Amino acid sequence: MAVTDHPKIITSRFDVTDGHTLDGYLRTGGYEGLKAALAKKPADVIEEVKSASLLGRGGAGFPAGVKWGFCPPGVFPRYLVVNGDESEPGTYKDRLLMERDPHQLIEGVLIACYAVGCSQAFLYVRGEMAHAQERIAAALNEAYAAGYVGKNIQDSDFSVDIVLHWGAGAYIVGEETALIESLEGNRGMPRLKPPFFPAAKGLYLQPTIVNNVETLANLPWIIEHGGAAFAALGAENSKGTRMFAVSGHVRNPGVYEVEFGVTTFRDLLYAPVYGGGIRNGHELKAFIPGGASAPWLYPEHLDTPLEAGVVGKMGTMLGSGAVVVFDETTDMVKACLRLVRFFARESCGKCTPCREGTSWLEKILARILDGHGRPEDLDLLLDVCDNISVGMNWPPKQTTICPLGQSATTPVASAIMRFKDEFEAYLGGPAEITVEVKGPAFVGPYVDAASKEVASVD
Amino acid sequence: MARFSPDNLRTALEIVGRYPIAKSATIPLLHLAQEQDGYVTDDAMEHIAELVGTTPAQVLGTCSFYEMFKREPVGTYLVNICTNISCQIMGGEELLHHAEHALGIKAGSTTADGLFTIEDVECIAACTEAPCLQVNYRYRHRITLEEFDQLIDDLRAGELADEVPPHGTLAKIRQHIPAERSAGVAPPSGVPEPVWLARNAEGGDA
Ligand SMILES: Cc1cc2nc3c(=O)[nH]c(=O)nc-3n(C[C@H](O)[C@H](O)[C@H](O)COP(=O)(O)O)c2cc1C
Ligand code: SF4
Ligand code: FES
């Protein structure tokens, strides 16, 4: 069976020149999912989505239908907030979905609002994405005029406004409670969970569903074709298809919709229809499996399926579907510094371990690269990491309000544990490590891909 | 100029009207102010505070958190070069150094003629198209050093005016919610259970 033998669920209109317009959308089967949803009871729409086992595509991978069920009964209004802040390094899919198929997202938002009983929806689009904002604004204007959004949608009793909201540049705002703060007009600083789980106390402290763009874009297909058809694709808990951005040192960097759960990293990096292999004459050295926050993987992990549970057991994650590929020319110390600098710049500053820890990690890495490192610096780096995320285990322990702090430790632990020699070359001599690192991806798991058994060395 | 012009005030009020609580319009209005003046002035923040019912200090607090808002003039063209991981390993840093050299300025500063500002930015969600940049938030994918020079020449010559509006202009298309089609805002209290949820209680298929 070819790796591409699956329907295109969310990227089907990417090659349709006018797929972003209402005409193009309707011609290619658009708004059929909404019609099918309106013919069902809202509770049955939720059941359909639950039966699809649609995992959230924003990073945390929580089942969408289950999350919708967390709204406390009888408390209204409820809001829907669409997370279109896409800023995790390596991640590139939501922007494409918003630019090339805005109506599909709008239709997904409508289905979710109908199912959950949301009285208003806010589509939070990253500020830097001017073109996506234009495409969505145009699509919303058309959809309002044609009776797909607003009062009495398609002459039914279902009414909801969708408001396009602009972000203004801050990675942390992608975290759902920071997103809500930002939408309230504030600095984008995360809230404590509990009590501020959005489903219970979200926007204006009302029940709020926050879903990622890609998650919602799946809904029209799921409702039109049924949750069972979606769940027939994929494996174990990872159903349907998923978009992966393959960037870095492959022949064909690109964004690919692949069957979730069964496609392997090898397929994704090497299949001619996807990554096409490592660029000419070079070898794979390492890859980030799920965005800057994910612990790294290596050539021996290529046969691992893109299945959330399997990858989780290895001590890392598929996160935001961002695979960054490094060949042997990559300076891992430099790469590590660049990732750490990102987290240091983007820390909102609310928690001490994150604010101080990330900037110290950056400073120490910078001095190592400048040739002023000390032999004890590797241990110091890991010690700082250990203070942000105790043991650097998986799933990570958190000393902070949100997971950004602990994310900054993953490139450091990955790089030091695997490429210690590269650091030592900068240091000019051997360095001893005494800090205990427990995350399986950092200390080398044994993976038997055929049986999908993962034995951690923990 | 600095407070909203009559036209922009109309737009601002339309935007404020879409939110259950006016303060939610703060960021969109800051964008509108930046679109009008090229950066966010003190007067604009005072005007926004009046419009959303908060204090100028609160507006400044929000404004200063977000990278896109500039508190002083920047170049007509803001050139944002990504050096994050996917771009770094595909030549993003070389592109940045080339740009600094070509324009004779360091990242974070503006050319003397006020035309260009360079920034060294984080991932802009075009990672498979590395190295990449944005000029006033319009993308250039897989850009070579020669293409960069050409881009600067074209911008100088005013040849990309349609594609790249002056700094501040985000979306050239705005959302408009026609009054007769609007479902209305949902304030955080006093909103009953949505009528369609009653279908859940009906027997058989609705
Ligand atoms: C630091 C941080 C950044 C995040 N950035 C994003 C983002 O840009 N887009 C996104 O959808 N989710 C992001 N998330 C995840 C959200 O908090 C949330 O889990 C997600 O939007 C929920 O949607 P889903 O269930 O549909 O995946 C981020 C989380 C953290 C901790
Ligand atoms: S962990 Fe970092 S980004 Fe998250 S709330 Fe704390 S300081 Fe802010
Ligand atoms: S890393 Fe440069 S666009 Fe994502």
XYZ file of C-alpha atoms and ligand atoms in Angstrom:
707
model
C 0.000 0.000 0.000
C 1.323 3.395 -0.924
C 1.801 5.898 1.839
C -0.584 8.234 0.059
C -3.544 5.803 -0.060
C -5.754 7.866 2.167
C -8.266 10.601 1.490
C -7.122 14.179 1.795
C -9.264 15.426 4.619
C -8.027 18.937 5.281
C -5.785 19.789 2.333
C -8.172 18.733 -0.432
C -8.549 22.292 -1.741
C -4.892 23.294 -1.589
C -4.586 22.861 -5.341
C -7.952 24.420 -6.172
C -7.116 27.911 -7.414
C -10.301 29.485 -6.077
C -10.734 27.115 -3.108
C -10.554 30.064 -0.734
C -13.625 31.749 -2.232
C -17.202 30.844 -1.395
C -17.857 29.780 -4.999
C -14.844 27.522 -5.076
C -15.654 26.139 -1.673
C -19.282 25.341 -2.470
C -18.317 23.800 -5.824
C -16.007 21.391 -4.007
C -18.536 20.226 -1.440
C -18.239 23.053 1.063
C -20.720 23.603 3.911
C -22.135 20.075 3.519
C -20.743 19.196 6.955
C -22.578 22.155 8.473
C -25.830 21.082 6.828
C -25.346 17.536 8.114
C -24.629 18.889 11.597
C -27.748 21.079 11.620
C -29.805 17.972 10.804
C -28.534 16.339 14.007
C -28.958 17.141 17.663
C -25.974 19.059 19.057
C -25.290 16.200 21.486
C -25.119 13.769 18.566
C -22.561 15.988 16.836
C -20.412 15.749 19.966
C -20.802 11.961 19.918
C -19.757 11.865 16.272
C -16.593 13.828 17.051
C -15.889 11.622 20.072
C -16.208 8.522 17.911
C -13.686 10.014 15.489
C -11.156 10.261 18.360
C -9.920 13.549 16.933
C -6.865 14.560 18.945
C -6.209 18.281 19.262
C -3.623 19.390 16.709
C -2.287 22.385 18.664
C 0.383 20.530 20.576
C -1.112 18.925 23.648
C -3.093 16.315 21.688
C -6.183 16.202 23.866
C -9.301 14.563 22.315
C -11.535 17.353 20.986
C -14.908 15.740 21.727
C -13.914 14.976 25.305
C -12.702 18.531 25.873
C -16.021 19.929 24.659
C -17.744 17.853 27.329
C -15.878 19.687 30.101
C -18.060 22.801 29.897
C -20.032 22.921 33.139
C -23.703 22.180 32.411
C -26.152 25.044 32.488
C -23.521 27.828 32.479
C -23.930 30.292 29.609
C -22.750 31.973 27.528
C -20.027 29.698 26.284
C -17.409 30.957 23.879
C -15.243 29.368 21.235
C -11.743 30.719 20.723
C -9.802 29.503 17.711
C -6.074 29.273 18.291
C -4.476 30.558 15.103
C -1.348 31.869 16.787
C 0.986 29.292 15.190
C 4.472 30.303 16.368
C 6.248 27.135 17.545
C 9.535 26.979 15.618
C 9.264 24.464 12.792
C 5.469 24.616 12.737
C 3.771 25.576 9.497
C 0.314 24.251 8.779
C -2.313 26.479 10.358
C -1.238 29.407 8.198
C -1.723 27.264 5.091
C -5.138 26.117 6.284
C -6.180 29.717 6.927
C -4.833 31.078 3.647
C -5.884 28.299 1.305
C -9.131 27.065 2.811
C -10.587 29.690 5.154
C -14.176 28.510 4.651
C -13.263 25.033 5.847
C -12.076 26.555 9.114
C -15.189 28.728 9.364
C -17.355 25.664 8.770
C -15.452 23.799 11.489
C -15.971 26.712 13.890
C -19.701 26.688 13.162
C -19.983 22.953 13.761
C -18.157 23.261 17.086
C -20.311 26.223 18.187
C -23.472 24.338 17.260
C -22.393 21.205 19.120
C -21.196 22.921 22.286
C -23.729 25.748 22.352
C -21.345 28.677 21.970
C -22.933 32.093 21.678
C -19.942 33.813 20.079
C -16.694 32.712 18.459
C -13.352 34.508 18.193
C -10.798 33.589 15.617
C -7.442 34.643 16.992
C -5.014 34.863 14.071
C -1.330 35.522 14.575
C -0.599 39.184 13.874
C 2.236 38.572 11.427
C -0.027 36.597 9.097
C -1.428 39.468 7.047
C -2.426 37.299 4.108
C -4.249 34.767 6.297
C -6.144 37.630 7.908
C -7.158 38.973 4.529
C -8.299 35.575 3.331
C -10.331 34.947 6.476
C -11.839 38.439 6.477
C -12.896 37.998 2.846
C -14.300 34.533 3.547
C -16.235 35.730 6.594
C -17.675 38.644 4.646
C -18.858 36.259 1.939
C -20.179 33.754 4.453
C -22.169 36.416 6.296
C -23.684 37.676 3.054
C -24.658 34.153 2.018
C -26.238 33.287 5.364
C -23.601 30.813 6.564
C -22.541 32.873 9.567
C -24.513 35.186 11.863
C -28.209 35.217 12.633
C -30.351 32.168 11.793
C -27.721 30.310 9.852
C -29.210 28.612 6.800
C -32.635 29.660 8.099
C -32.268 27.529 11.214
C -32.515 28.466 14.883
C -28.696 28.390 15.078
C -27.093 31.837 15.336
C -23.517 32.776 16.048
C -21.126 35.560 15.139
C -17.515 34.806 14.313
C -15.159 37.686 15.080
C -11.761 37.828 13.434
C -9.206 38.951 15.992
C -5.618 40.004 15.332
C -2.654 39.020 17.450
C 0.458 41.184 17.613
C 3.516 38.981 17.936
C 4.164 36.854 21.024
C 4.743 33.091 20.988
C 3.434 32.641 24.512
C 0.008 33.835 23.412
C -0.387 30.422 21.747
C -0.764 28.946 25.227
C -4.514 28.800 25.679
C -4.893 30.840 28.869
C -2.453 33.478 27.576
C -4.516 33.544 24.380
C -7.563 34.362 26.467
C -5.719 37.090 28.392
C -4.616 38.570 25.098
C -8.157 38.421 23.751
C -9.277 40.352 26.825
C -6.873 43.142 25.826
C -4.080 42.289 28.259
C -0.447 41.259 28.206
C -0.360 37.631 27.084
C 0.568 35.954 30.338
C -0.704 32.466 31.166
C -3.145 31.887 34.012
C -2.896 29.204 36.654
C -4.674 25.930 35.922
C -6.590 25.229 38.124
C -8.725 27.205 38.551
C -8.531 28.749 35.086
C -9.162 25.731 32.879
C -10.732 27.449 29.891
C -13.638 25.001 29.638
C -14.682 26.056 33.146
C -13.324 29.624 33.487
C -12.071 30.986 30.212
C -12.825 34.164 28.284
C -14.408 36.693 30.688
C -14.325 33.766 33.146
C -17.071 31.979 31.181
C -16.834 28.406 29.803
C -14.618 28.601 26.733
C -13.450 26.042 24.220
C -10.007 26.725 22.794
C -9.193 24.667 19.739
C -6.410 24.756 17.206
C -7.057 25.680 13.566
C -6.212 22.225 12.211
C -8.389 20.507 14.827
C -11.420 22.521 13.737
C -10.643 22.154 10.032
C -11.242 18.406 10.387
C -14.830 18.806 11.578
C -16.631 19.339 8.253
C -15.224 16.066 6.905
C -15.938 14.172 10.122
C -19.560 15.267 10.229
C -20.134 14.678 6.540
C -18.459 11.252 6.404
C -18.958 10.119 9.987
C -16.626 9.652 12.924
C -16.203 5.976 12.031
C -14.757 6.797 8.596
C -12.247 9.112 10.273
C -11.365 6.553 12.938
C -10.881 3.915 10.218
C -7.731 5.813 9.284
C -4.700 5.799 11.524
C -3.833 3.557 14.422
C -4.389 3.191 18.126
C -5.206 6.619 19.524
C -3.964 8.563 16.513
C -6.792 8.617 14.005
C -7.467 10.318 10.719
C -4.803 12.286 8.922
C -2.477 14.967 10.167
C -0.381 17.717 8.667
C 3.362 17.568 9.209
C 5.795 20.269 8.187
C 9.109 18.704 7.211
C 11.793 21.375 7.211
C 15.566 21.503 7.238
C 17.954 19.255 5.382
C 15.603 17.137 3.278
C 15.384 17.240 -0.503
C 11.737 18.331 -0.494
C 10.918 20.445 2.509
C 7.142 20.765 2.602
C 3.886 20.425 4.453
C 2.285 17.037 3.989
C -1.045 15.588 5.029
C -0.279 11.993 6.003
C -2.199 9.173 7.581
C -1.783 9.581 11.310
C -0.619 6.703 13.476
C 0.742 4.476 10.702
C 3.021 6.626 8.577
C 6.565 6.424 9.956
C 9.263 9.027 10.316
C 11.130 7.122 7.616
C 8.192 7.591 5.233
C 7.952 11.253 6.110
C 11.664 11.980 5.667
C 12.483 9.615 2.804
C 9.390 8.823 0.676
C 9.697 10.590 -2.691
C 6.205 12.094 -2.235
C 7.250 13.584 1.108
C 10.703 14.647 2.288
C 12.483 12.727 -0.472
C 15.527 11.872 1.641
C 18.381 13.853 3.102
C 19.787 16.491 0.768
C 22.390 15.354 -1.703
C 25.341 13.474 -0.341
C 24.468 13.981 3.300
C 23.405 11.822 6.196
C 20.718 12.167 8.804
C 22.111 13.254 12.142
C 19.017 14.004 14.240
C 15.496 15.343 13.907
C 13.053 17.241 16.067
C 9.807 15.252 15.941
C 7.255 17.844 17.043
C 8.372 21.449 17.234
C 11.059 23.269 19.200
C 9.661 22.044 22.531
C 10.084 18.346 21.690
C 13.099 16.233 22.725
C 15.105 15.171 19.660
C 15.186 11.783 17.912
C 17.904 10.082 15.857
C 18.381 7.751 12.856
C 17.626 4.655 14.965
C 14.099 5.993 15.540
C 13.148 6.334 11.878
C 10.827 3.345 11.863
C 8.697 4.735 14.637
C 5.131 5.393 13.517
C 3.694 8.885 13.855
C 1.500 7.696 16.695
C 1.094 9.982 19.692
C 1.244 7.219 22.311
C 4.260 5.432 20.841
C 6.222 8.651 20.460
C 5.161 9.701 23.960
C 6.542 6.509 25.442
C 9.870 7.271 23.808
C 10.035 10.423 25.866
C 9.126 12.994 23.252
C 6.089 14.162 21.309
C 4.556 14.887 17.946
C 3.533 18.244 19.398
C 2.608 20.646 16.664
C 3.506 18.392 13.736
C 6.820 20.073 13.037
C 9.681 17.822 11.977
C 13.018 19.606 11.658
C 15.744 17.544 10.014
C 19.459 17.983 10.718
C 22.178 16.449 8.581
C 25.759 15.837 9.709
C 26.859 19.371 8.816
C 24.747 20.836 11.614
C 26.539 22.371 14.577
C 24.378 21.053 17.408
C 25.716 23.542 19.941
C 24.685 26.399 17.687
C 21.298 24.828 17.039
C 20.831 24.364 20.768
C 21.662 27.992 21.493
C 19.263 29.212 18.830
C 16.396 27.204 20.294
C 17.192 28.291 23.829
C 17.434 31.924 22.754
C 13.941 31.587 21.360
C 12.526 30.450 24.697
C 14.486 33.109 26.580
C 13.113 35.813 24.300
C 9.560 34.515 24.469
C 9.311 33.792 28.197
C 6.556 36.020 29.525
C 8.532 36.583 32.715
C 5.883 35.540 35.205
C 7.737 32.573 36.778
C 11.257 32.771 38.160
C 12.554 29.376 36.942
C 11.511 30.175 33.384
C 12.460 33.852 33.259
C 15.836 33.446 34.963
C 16.542 29.894 33.849
C 16.076 30.484 30.131
C 18.258 33.576 30.109
C 21.014 31.807 32.047
C 20.870 28.857 29.674
C 21.273 31.304 26.818
C 24.202 33.117 28.438
C 26.080 29.928 29.269
C 25.562 28.444 25.814
C 26.688 31.700 24.223
C 29.920 31.723 26.208
C 30.605 28.104 25.274
C 30.192 28.968 21.593
C 32.410 32.013 22.012
C 35.168 29.782 23.337
C 34.895 31.045 26.904
C 33.128 27.986 28.323
C 34.253 26.186 31.457
C 34.515 22.419 31.937
C 31.732 22.514 34.543
C 29.374 24.362 32.206
C 27.652 21.251 30.893
C 26.762 20.186 34.400
C 25.696 23.738 35.157
C 23.427 23.795 32.109
C 21.802 20.536 33.157
C 21.495 21.777 36.715
C 19.613 24.849 35.522
C 17.409 22.561 33.405
C 16.788 20.379 36.439
C 15.616 23.416 38.365
C 13.110 24.266 35.644
C 11.928 20.711 35.032
C 12.939 18.301 37.766
C 14.756 15.242 36.429
C 14.051 16.252 32.836
C 11.746 13.287 32.728
C 8.831 12.617 30.405
C 6.110 13.675 30.748
C 7.998 16.644 32.123
C 7.611 17.937 35.633
C 6.825 21.613 35.746
C 7.898 24.220 38.267
C 6.182 26.979 36.349
C 2.719 28.235 35.444
C 2.850 27.021 31.851
C 5.003 24.501 29.961
C 7.185 27.079 28.161
C 9.875 26.924 30.821
C 10.270 23.188 30.671
C 10.287 23.334 26.851
C 13.512 25.327 26.973
C 15.258 22.432 28.687
C 14.605 19.905 25.917
C 17.101 21.155 23.324
C 19.746 21.487 26.034
C 19.283 18.001 27.431
C 18.979 16.533 23.913
C 22.128 18.198 22.624
C 24.280 17.530 25.672
C 23.270 13.908 26.147
C 23.733 12.982 22.502
C 26.408 15.353 21.243
C 28.555 15.883 24.319
C 31.676 15.663 22.169
C 30.617 18.721 20.183
C 30.372 20.731 23.378
C 33.712 19.375 24.542
C 35.281 20.495 21.284
C 34.201 24.055 22.109
C 35.346 23.632 25.703
C 38.711 22.275 24.642
C 38.542 19.257 26.926
C 36.380 16.619 28.571
C 33.454 17.617 30.757
C 31.946 15.576 33.515
C 28.186 15.244 33.940
C 26.759 14.470 37.375
C 23.197 15.768 37.062
C 20.729 12.943 36.608
C 18.680 13.089 33.421
C 15.722 10.715 33.252
C 13.804 11.448 30.052
C 14.068 8.383 27.798
C 14.660 10.404 24.628
C 17.685 12.048 26.284
C 19.340 8.856 27.403
C 18.548 6.669 24.411
C 15.533 4.400 24.384
C 15.428 1.065 22.711
C 12.687 1.054 20.089
C 11.378 -2.024 18.417
C 9.242 -0.464 15.744
C 7.909 -3.739 14.369
C 6.178 -4.570 17.618
C 5.792 -0.908 18.534
C 7.203 -1.828 21.913
C 9.195 0.824 23.578
C 11.408 -0.074 26.452
C 12.539 2.939 28.345
C 15.823 2.690 30.220
C 14.258 4.548 33.126
C -2.513 63.205 13.691
C -2.169 60.642 16.358
C -5.661 60.429 17.726
C -7.835 58.528 15.280
C -8.943 60.372 12.165
C -12.726 60.542 11.635
C -12.569 57.590 9.221
C -10.457 55.499 11.540
C -12.634 56.424 14.485
C -15.618 54.979 12.628
C -13.642 51.786 12.001
C -12.505 51.728 15.633
C -16.058 52.003 16.920
C -17.174 49.226 14.581
C -14.402 46.995 15.948
C -15.184 47.837 19.576
C -18.827 46.961 18.938
C -17.965 43.353 18.102
C -16.681 42.490 21.558
C -18.776 41.755 24.657
C -16.253 43.789 26.660
C -14.713 46.784 24.925
C -11.230 46.225 26.326
C -10.903 43.175 24.069
C -10.563 45.605 21.171
C -7.267 46.965 22.551
C -4.942 45.012 20.259
C -6.978 45.525 17.074
C -7.118 49.252 17.838
C -3.377 49.400 18.449
C -2.964 47.919 14.969
C -5.298 50.561 13.595
C -3.254 53.297 15.279
C -0.048 51.844 13.868
C -1.632 51.681 10.449
C -2.526 55.367 10.670
C 0.794 56.712 11.969
C 3.321 53.959 11.201
C 3.882 53.461 14.943
C 1.883 53.767 18.155
C 1.879 57.288 19.579
C 1.053 58.353 23.138
C -1.965 60.264 21.879
C -3.247 57.170 20.122
C -2.956 55.144 23.301
C -4.907 57.790 25.186
C -7.595 57.715 22.536
C -7.729 53.906 22.640
C -8.034 53.983 26.430
C -11.066 56.281 26.084
C -12.618 54.019 23.470
C -12.187 50.769 25.362
C -12.831 52.141 28.826
C -9.456 51.695 30.434
C -6.425 53.802 31.313
C -3.604 54.860 28.970
C -1.210 52.992 31.285
C -3.137 49.757 30.736
C -3.023 50.277 26.983
C 0.716 50.929 27.156
C 1.113 47.804 29.265
C -0.549 45.727 26.593
C 1.176 47.530 23.730
C 4.653 47.023 25.146
C 4.175 43.246 25.472
C 3.775 42.623 21.750
C 6.629 42.701 19.301
C 4.676 44.065 16.363
C 3.852 47.336 18.068
C 6.499 49.992 17.571
C 6.697 52.867 20.001
C 8.805 54.989 17.703
C 8.971 55.350 13.935
C 10.491 52.488 11.963
C 11.373 52.302 8.291
C 8.727 52.417 5.603
C 9.720 48.814 5.083
C 10.219 46.557 8.050
C 12.342 43.618 6.916
C 11.956 40.691 9.306
C 14.482 37.944 8.747
C 13.867 34.613 10.452
C 16.896 33.035 12.078
C 15.046 30.403 14.056
C 15.958 26.755 13.806
C 14.717 25.705 10.350
C 15.945 28.928 8.817
C 19.204 28.928 10.773
C 20.254 25.594 9.314
C 19.263 26.714 5.819
C 21.239 29.961 5.828
C 19.020 32.395 7.739
C 21.904 33.885 9.685
C 23.957 34.408 6.519
C 20.920 36.122 5.024
C 20.677 38.394 8.047
C 24.372 39.290 7.887
C 24.081 39.936 4.178
C 21.115 42.218 4.789
C 22.962 44.122 7.505
C 25.886 44.563 5.179
C 23.795 45.521 2.157
C 21.830 48.156 4.070
C 24.712 49.240 6.275
C 22.800 48.830 9.528
C 22.557 46.355 12.390
C 19.442 44.317 13.030
C 17.103 46.430 15.138
C 17.956 49.708 13.438
C 16.765 51.855 10.552
C 18.555 53.263 7.512
C 19.260 56.994 7.556
C 16.782 57.606 4.731
C 14.043 56.070 6.851
C 13.261 53.431 4.242
C 14.352 50.194 5.874
C 14.408 48.622 9.294
C 15.867 45.148 9.773
C 14.793 42.775 12.504
C 16.139 39.387 13.488
C 12.889 37.557 14.221
C 11.608 34.275 15.547
C 9.876 31.635 13.453
C 7.302 33.150 11.083
C 5.604 29.883 10.109
C 7.245 29.329 6.747
C 9.827 26.843 7.977
C 9.682 24.554 4.950
C 10.413 27.622 2.808
C 13.635 28.535 4.588
C 15.394 30.840 4.544
C 12.537 33.283 4.551
C 11.643 36.803 5.517
C 8.752 39.205 5.640
C 8.609 42.789 4.412
C 5.822 44.555 6.268
C 4.469 41.062 6.979
C 4.417 39.968 3.329
C 6.398 36.769 2.807
C 9.438 36.000 0.669
C 10.126 32.287 0.597
C 13.460 30.506 -0.070
C 15.189 33.785 -0.736
C 18.765 33.878 -2.031
C 21.229 36.685 -1.366
C 20.803 37.903 -4.957
C 17.040 37.867 -4.587
C 17.403 39.863 -1.415
C 19.367 42.574 -3.225
C 16.763 42.629 -5.979
C 13.998 42.940 -3.400
C 15.665 45.964 -1.843
C 16.160 47.555 -5.263
C 12.527 46.953 -6.178
C 11.275 48.377 -2.903
C 13.490 51.449 -3.331
C 12.170 51.934 -6.834
C 8.606 51.694 -5.546
C 7.902 48.737 -7.795
C 6.233 46.597 -5.153
C 3.787 49.211 -3.929
C 0.759 46.979 -4.567
C 2.203 43.949 -2.880
C 3.891 45.640 0.061
C 1.945 48.504 1.651
C 3.765 50.922 3.975
C 4.536 49.791 7.512
C 1.469 49.485 9.688
C -0.977 48.246 7.093
C -1.843 44.724 8.069
C -4.834 43.274 6.346
C -6.088 45.307 3.422
C -9.405 43.501 3.700
C -11.444 44.055 6.844
C -14.220 42.040 8.332
C -17.637 43.693 8.199
C -20.528 42.222 10.085
C -23.746 43.520 8.489
C -26.142 44.644 11.253
C -29.060 42.700 9.792
C -27.050 39.470 9.674
C -25.389 39.780 13.079
C -26.235 37.338 15.843
C -25.045 39.960 18.309
C -22.417 40.025 20.991
C -22.723 37.654 23.930
C -21.937 39.499 27.164
C -20.526 37.318 29.937
C -23.730 37.429 31.961
C -27.416 37.449 31.179
C -27.197 35.202 28.123
C -29.670 32.302 28.216
C -28.989 28.797 26.961
C -28.795 28.930 23.150
C -32.176 27.986 21.677
C -30.811 25.242 19.443
C -29.530 23.276 22.428
C -33.194 22.600 23.259
C -33.084 20.101 20.395
C -31.093 17.820 22.683
C -34.213 17.316 24.777
C -36.455 16.441 21.813
C -37.281 12.795 21.196
C -36.030 11.041 18.053
C -34.080 12.791 15.309
C -34.570 16.512 15.189
C 4.003 27.843 25.130
C 2.847 27.263 24.385
C 2.576 27.678 23.083
C 1.500 27.164 22.382
N 1.268 27.611 21.106
C 0.197 27.132 20.434
C -0.107 27.614 19.125
O 0.589 28.466 18.581
N -1.191 27.125 18.485
C -2.003 26.178 19.080
O -2.995 25.783 18.488
N -1.730 25.702 20.301
C -0.663 26.157 20.996
N -0.416 25.683 22.260
C -1.356 24.697 22.827
C -2.574 25.392 23.436
O -2.289 25.750 24.780
C -3.804 24.496 23.444
O -3.465 23.267 23.985
C -4.386 24.256 22.074
O -4.615 25.448 21.388
C -5.690 23.525 22.226
O -6.237 23.195 20.955
P -6.377 21.697 20.475
O -6.956 20.922 21.633
O -7.315 21.778 19.333
O -5.026 21.226 20.113
C 0.676 26.186 22.982
C 0.954 25.761 24.275
C 2.020 26.277 24.974
C 2.284 25.792 26.347
S 6.660 29.203 32.319
Fe 7.608 31.021 31.389
S 6.208 31.615 29.760
Fe 5.070 30.184 31.091
S 3.995 31.512 32.536
Fe 5.952 31.016 33.476
S 7.370 32.674 32.861
Fe 5.571 32.784 31.541
S 12.115 28.680 11.503
Fe 12.115 30.295 10.079
S 10.027 30.332 9.483
Fe 10.007 28.790 11.018
